[in-house]
């Protein structure tokens, strides 16, 4: 009887170990499928930010990423992606660039709001609304959280093909970089020292020029927690492409909520 009991126990232990291993193996696949489904939905709301100038070759040039929010006619990107004003003397217009088969299509937009402190910009479209992403409460974000972002890295080189990258929220940290010595403090840095620090999300993720403005979202729901706005560059700016640091930053989405609310008042 004891031998029978031991054989039964061993079988149960082996079965338990196999089931446990199968469950562990299934988890990454489930997560991958979850992100795959989310990306398909998110991509419909991601646009390129660029300008159209009829006398230029090419007439459409894009410089960053944006995404649709609110009623489907609001587009969010970084303030540094769009200059203060278009070159009206050369008939330049800023707006969004959309894939149209093998070609691209330009939709002009107007400036609805600019938040330079948080590096955010709100553009407004006219006409048919686009699918919009929902905002998450960025105050609920936690260090160690898995996230993803979709955008147009090296857009003018790689074309209008949105790429998705995984990210981990590594730290919630002040936006300003610490200066090694007082000689490195400029007027802007000194002014910021007198205000409460603006916090950003530091990401363990590889991003490239062109990813600026990309939505940072929950892989399961697609809800946006932040807006990618810069990468840490080792050495010269060319190194952002050749030897990326793997450290990126994003502006929390609650600042986007404030920007949209200001436009509606």
Short mmCIF file of C-alpha atoms in Angstrom, two decimals:
data_model
loop_
_atom_site.label_atom_id
_atom_site.label_comp_id
_atom_site.label_asym_id
_atom_site.label_seq_id
_atom_site.Cartn_x
_atom_site.Cartn_y
_atom_site.Cartn_z
CA UNK A 1 0.00 0.00 0.00
CA UNK A 2 2.84 2.37 0.84
CA UNK A 3 4.47 1.65 -2.55
CA UNK A 4 1.18 2.34 -4.31
CA UNK A 5 0.75 5.57 -2.38
CA UNK A 6 4.29 6.70 -3.29
CA UNK A 7 3.72 5.93 -6.99
CA UNK A 8 0.45 7.88 -6.90
CA UNK A 9 2.13 10.82 -5.13
CA UNK A 10 4.96 10.85 -7.66
CA UNK A 11 2.47 10.88 -10.54
CA UNK A 12 0.55 13.74 -8.91
CA UNK A 13 3.77 15.71 -8.37
CA UNK A 14 4.83 15.16 -11.98
CA UNK A 15 1.40 16.19 -13.24
CA UNK A 16 1.43 19.29 -11.03
CA UNK A 17 4.92 20.24 -12.23
CA UNK A 18 3.90 19.74 -15.88
CA UNK A 19 0.74 21.79 -15.48
CA UNK A 20 2.67 24.51 -13.67
CA UNK A 21 5.27 24.60 -16.43
CA UNK A 22 2.55 24.70 -19.08
CA UNK A 23 0.89 27.61 -17.30
CA UNK A 24 4.17 29.50 -17.08
CA UNK A 25 4.85 28.84 -20.75
CA UNK A 26 1.38 30.01 -21.70
CA UNK A 27 1.63 33.33 -19.89
CA UNK A 28 4.12 35.03 -22.28
CA UNK A 29 2.11 33.80 -25.28
CA UNK A 30 -1.08 35.18 -23.75
CA UNK A 31 0.62 38.52 -23.13
CA UNK A 32 1.99 38.59 -26.69
CA UNK A 33 -1.43 37.88 -28.16
CA UNK A 34 -2.91 40.56 -25.92
CA UNK A 35 -0.46 43.19 -27.18
CA UNK A 36 -0.92 42.01 -30.77
CA UNK A 37 -4.64 42.64 -30.58
CA UNK A 38 -4.14 46.01 -28.86
CA UNK A 39 -1.59 47.19 -31.44
CA UNK A 40 -4.03 46.52 -34.27
CA UNK A 41 -6.51 48.90 -32.62
CA UNK A 42 -3.94 51.53 -31.54
CA UNK A 43 -2.40 51.82 -35.02
CA UNK A 44 -5.67 53.23 -36.37
CA UNK A 45 -5.24 56.24 -34.05
CA UNK A 46 -1.52 56.91 -34.64
CA UNK A 47 -0.58 59.53 -37.25
CA UNK A 48 2.55 61.23 -38.47
CA UNK A 49 2.97 64.94 -37.79
CA UNK A 50 4.31 66.93 -40.69
CA UNK A 51 4.00 69.84 -43.05
CA UNK A 52 2.89 70.37 -46.63
CA UNK A 53 4.54 72.88 -48.93
CA UNK A 54 3.57 72.73 -52.63
CA UNK A 55 6.87 74.12 -53.94
CA UNK A 56 9.05 71.77 -51.90
CA UNK A 57 10.39 68.39 -52.96
CA UNK A 58 9.00 66.27 -51.47
CA UNK A 59 5.99 68.47 -50.69
CA UNK A 60 5.09 66.45 -47.56
CA UNK A 61 7.67 66.12 -44.80
CA UNK A 62 6.94 64.57 -41.42
CA UNK A 63 8.96 65.12 -38.27
CA UNK A 64 7.30 63.17 -35.48
CA UNK A 65 4.39 61.09 -34.29
CA UNK A 66 0.96 62.05 -33.03
CA UNK A 67 -2.19 60.28 -31.93
CA UNK A 68 -5.89 61.00 -31.95
CA UNK A 69 -7.75 61.82 -28.74
CA UNK A 70 -11.08 63.19 -27.54
CA UNK A 71 -13.75 63.49 -30.23
CA UNK A 72 -11.55 62.12 -33.00
CA UNK A 73 -10.52 65.56 -34.28
CA UNK A 74 -7.91 66.32 -31.62
CA UNK A 75 -4.33 65.22 -32.25
CA UNK A 76 -1.66 65.19 -29.53
CA UNK A 77 2.09 65.41 -30.13
CA UNK A 78 5.15 67.11 -28.61
CA UNK A 79 5.56 70.88 -28.74
CA UNK A 80 9.10 70.48 -30.06
CA UNK A 81 7.81 68.54 -33.10
CA UNK A 82 5.95 71.57 -34.51
CA UNK A 83 7.62 75.01 -34.90
CA UNK A 84 5.93 78.08 -33.50
CA UNK A 85 4.29 78.94 -36.85
CA UNK A 86 4.26 77.61 -40.43
CA UNK A 87 6.13 79.45 -43.18
CA UNK A 88 3.11 81.18 -44.70
CA UNK A 89 5.25 82.99 -47.27
CA UNK A 90 6.00 79.57 -48.78
CA UNK A 91 2.42 78.31 -48.37
CA UNK A 92 3.44 75.87 -45.65
CA UNK A 93 0.75 74.13 -43.60
CA UNK A 94 1.14 71.84 -40.59
CA UNK A 95 -1.08 68.86 -40.04
CA UNK A 96 -1.18 65.07 -39.99
CA UNK A 97 0.10 62.61 -42.57
CA UNK A 98 -1.82 59.38 -43.16
CA UNK A 99 -0.95 56.30 -45.16
CA UNK A 100 -3.05 56.02 -48.33
CA UNK A 101 -2.10 52.72 -49.95
CA UNK A 102 1.42 53.14 -51.31
CA UNK A 103 1.13 56.93 -51.00
CA UNK A 104 0.58 59.38 -48.16
CA UNK A 105 -2.24 61.83 -47.59
CA UNK A 106 -2.00 65.18 -45.79
CA UNK A 107 -4.77 66.61 -43.59
CA UNK A 108 -4.19 70.22 -42.49
CA UNK A 109 -4.72 71.12 -38.85
CA UNK A 110 -4.87 74.23 -36.71
CA UNK A 111 -3.13 74.87 -33.42
CA UNK A 112 -5.55 74.41 -30.51
CA UNK A 113 -3.10 74.55 -27.61
CA UNK A 114 0.59 74.48 -26.73
CA UNK A 115 2.07 73.50 -23.36
CA UNK A 116 5.80 74.17 -23.62
CA UNK A 117 6.41 73.36 -19.95
CA UNK A 118 5.33 69.77 -20.53
CA UNK A 119 6.35 69.64 -24.22
CA UNK A 120 2.81 69.00 -25.48
CA UNK A 121 0.86 70.27 -28.48
CA UNK A 122 -2.82 70.00 -29.39
CA UNK A 123 -3.81 70.17 -33.06
CA UNK A 124 -7.39 70.25 -34.39
CA UNK A 125 -8.60 68.62 -37.57
CA UNK A 126 -11.76 69.30 -39.54
CA UNK A 127 -13.91 66.84 -41.41
CA UNK A 128 -14.31 63.15 -40.64
CA UNK A 129 -13.21 62.13 -37.13
CA UNK A 130 -10.52 59.47 -36.72
CA UNK A 131 -10.56 56.64 -34.15
CA UNK A 132 -9.48 58.09 -30.79
CA UNK A 133 -7.45 56.57 -27.95
CA UNK A 134 -8.64 56.76 -24.36
CA UNK A 135 -6.61 58.45 -21.63
CA UNK A 136 -5.56 56.54 -18.54
CA UNK A 137 -5.06 58.23 -15.17
CA UNK A 138 -1.29 58.63 -15.19
CA UNK A 139 -1.28 59.12 -11.41
CA UNK A 140 -2.01 55.39 -11.12
CA UNK A 141 1.11 54.40 -13.09
CA UNK A 142 3.62 52.38 -11.07
CA UNK A 143 7.33 51.71 -11.47
CA UNK A 144 7.87 48.29 -12.99
CA UNK A 145 4.68 48.51 -15.04
CA UNK A 146 4.75 47.03 -18.56
CA UNK A 147 3.85 49.51 -21.31
CA UNK A 148 4.16 49.88 -25.07
CA UNK A 149 4.43 52.71 -27.59
CA UNK A 150 3.69 52.95 -31.30
CA UNK A 151 5.09 55.56 -33.64
CA UNK A 152 7.25 56.39 -36.64
CA UNK A 153 10.95 55.98 -35.76
CA UNK A 154 13.14 57.54 -38.47
CA UNK A 155 9.91 58.25 -40.34
CA UNK A 156 11.27 59.94 -43.47
CA UNK A 157 13.81 57.12 -43.85
CA UNK A 158 11.69 54.06 -43.02
CA UNK A 159 8.41 55.40 -44.40
CA UNK A 160 4.94 55.63 -42.98
CA UNK A 161 4.93 52.26 -41.25
CA UNK A 162 4.07 52.43 -37.54
CA UNK A 163 6.39 50.42 -35.30
CA UNK A 164 5.61 49.19 -31.79
CA UNK A 165 8.09 48.76 -28.94
CA UNK A 166 7.70 47.39 -25.44
CA UNK A 167 8.70 49.52 -22.47
CA UNK A 168 9.00 49.19 -18.71
CA UNK A 169 8.28 52.16 -16.47
CA UNK A 170 11.69 52.29 -14.80
CA UNK A 171 11.26 55.43 -12.68
CA UNK A 172 9.06 58.45 -12.10
CA UNK A 173 11.59 61.24 -12.02
CA UNK A 174 11.97 65.04 -12.34
CA UNK A 175 12.19 66.31 -15.91
CA UNK A 176 15.28 68.45 -15.29
CA UNK A 177 18.68 66.85 -15.57
CA UNK A 178 20.98 67.46 -12.62
CA UNK A 179 23.96 69.70 -13.41
CA UNK A 180 27.36 68.33 -12.46
CA UNK A 181 28.64 71.80 -11.49
CA UNK A 182 27.10 75.25 -10.99
CA UNK A 183 28.79 76.40 -14.20
CA UNK A 184 26.42 74.15 -16.15
CA UNK A 185 23.32 75.86 -14.78
CA UNK A 186 21.71 78.13 -17.37
CA UNK A 187 18.90 80.68 -16.88
CA UNK A 188 16.21 78.15 -17.74
CA UNK A 189 17.54 75.59 -15.26
CA UNK A 190 17.78 78.18 -12.48
CA UNK A 191 14.18 79.29 -13.15
CA UNK A 192 12.98 75.67 -12.94
CA UNK A 193 14.69 75.25 -9.57
CA UNK A 194 12.27 77.80 -8.11
CA UNK A 195 9.21 75.80 -9.20
CA UNK A 196 7.89 72.40 -8.13
CA UNK A 197 9.62 69.77 -10.29
CA UNK A 198 7.77 68.46 -13.33
CA UNK A 199 7.85 64.67 -13.20
CA UNK A 200 8.17 62.41 -16.22
CA UNK A 201 8.20 58.68 -16.81
CA UNK A 202 11.68 57.24 -17.32
CA UNK A 203 11.42 54.18 -19.54
CA UNK A 204 13.53 51.13 -20.14
CA UNK A 205 12.91 51.19 -23.90
CA UNK A 206 14.65 51.89 -27.18
CA UNK A 207 13.25 54.87 -29.07
CA UNK A 208 14.56 56.86 -32.02
CA UNK A 209 14.10 60.28 -33.61
CA UNK A 210 10.61 60.31 -35.05
CA UNK A 211 9.15 58.55 -32.00
CA UNK A 212 8.54 61.93 -30.36
CA UNK A 213 4.83 62.25 -29.70
CA UNK A 214 4.15 58.50 -29.67
CA UNK A 215 1.41 57.32 -27.29
CA UNK A 216 2.66 55.27 -24.33
CA UNK A 217 -0.12 52.86 -23.49
CA UNK A 218 -1.26 49.83 -21.54
CA UNK A 219 -0.60 46.68 -23.63
CA UNK A 220 -3.92 45.15 -22.55
CA UNK A 221 -6.32 48.08 -22.93
CA UNK A 222 -4.61 50.63 -25.18
CA UNK A 223 -5.30 53.38 -22.63
CA UNK A 224 -2.63 56.09 -22.91
CA UNK A 225 -0.46 56.73 -19.86
CA UNK A 226 1.97 59.17 -21.46
CA UNK A 227 3.52 60.81 -24.53
CA UNK A 228 7.06 59.90 -25.54
CA UNK A 229 9.09 63.08 -25.73
CA UNK A 230 12.82 62.38 -25.60
CA UNK A 231 15.59 59.82 -25.30
CA UNK A 232 18.78 59.95 -23.31
CA UNK A 233 21.61 60.34 -25.83
CA UNK A 234 25.12 59.07 -25.16
CA UNK A 235 27.55 61.58 -26.65
CA UNK A 236 26.56 63.29 -29.92
CA UNK A 237 22.99 63.31 -31.20
CA UNK A 238 23.96 60.92 -34.03
CA UNK A 239 24.45 58.25 -31.35
CA UNK A 240 20.68 58.21 -30.83
CA UNK A 241 20.56 56.12 -34.02
CA UNK A 242 23.85 54.21 -34.01
CA UNK A 243 24.07 53.39 -30.29
CA UNK A 244 20.72 54.05 -28.57
CA UNK A 245 20.93 54.30 -24.80
CA UNK A 246 17.75 52.34 -24.10
CA UNK A 247 16.54 55.14 -21.82
CA UNK A 248 13.49 57.13 -22.88
CA UNK A 249 11.14 59.63 -21.27
CA UNK A 250 7.42 60.29 -21.53
CA UNK A 251 5.13 63.07 -20.32
CA UNK A 252 2.30 61.73 -18.09
CA UNK A 253 -1.10 61.70 -19.78
CA UNK A 254 -2.85 63.79 -17.13
CA UNK A 255 -1.11 66.82 -18.67
CA UNK A 256 -2.76 65.88 -21.98
CA UNK A 257 -6.11 65.84 -20.20
CA UNK A 258 -5.44 69.37 -18.91
CA UNK A 259 -4.48 70.55 -22.41
CA UNK A 260 -7.67 69.15 -23.95
CA UNK A 261 -9.79 70.61 -21.16
CA UNK A 262 -8.24 74.06 -21.66
CA UNK A 263 -9.19 74.01 -25.35
CA UNK A 264 -12.83 73.22 -24.55
CA UNK A 265 -13.27 76.14 -22.12
#
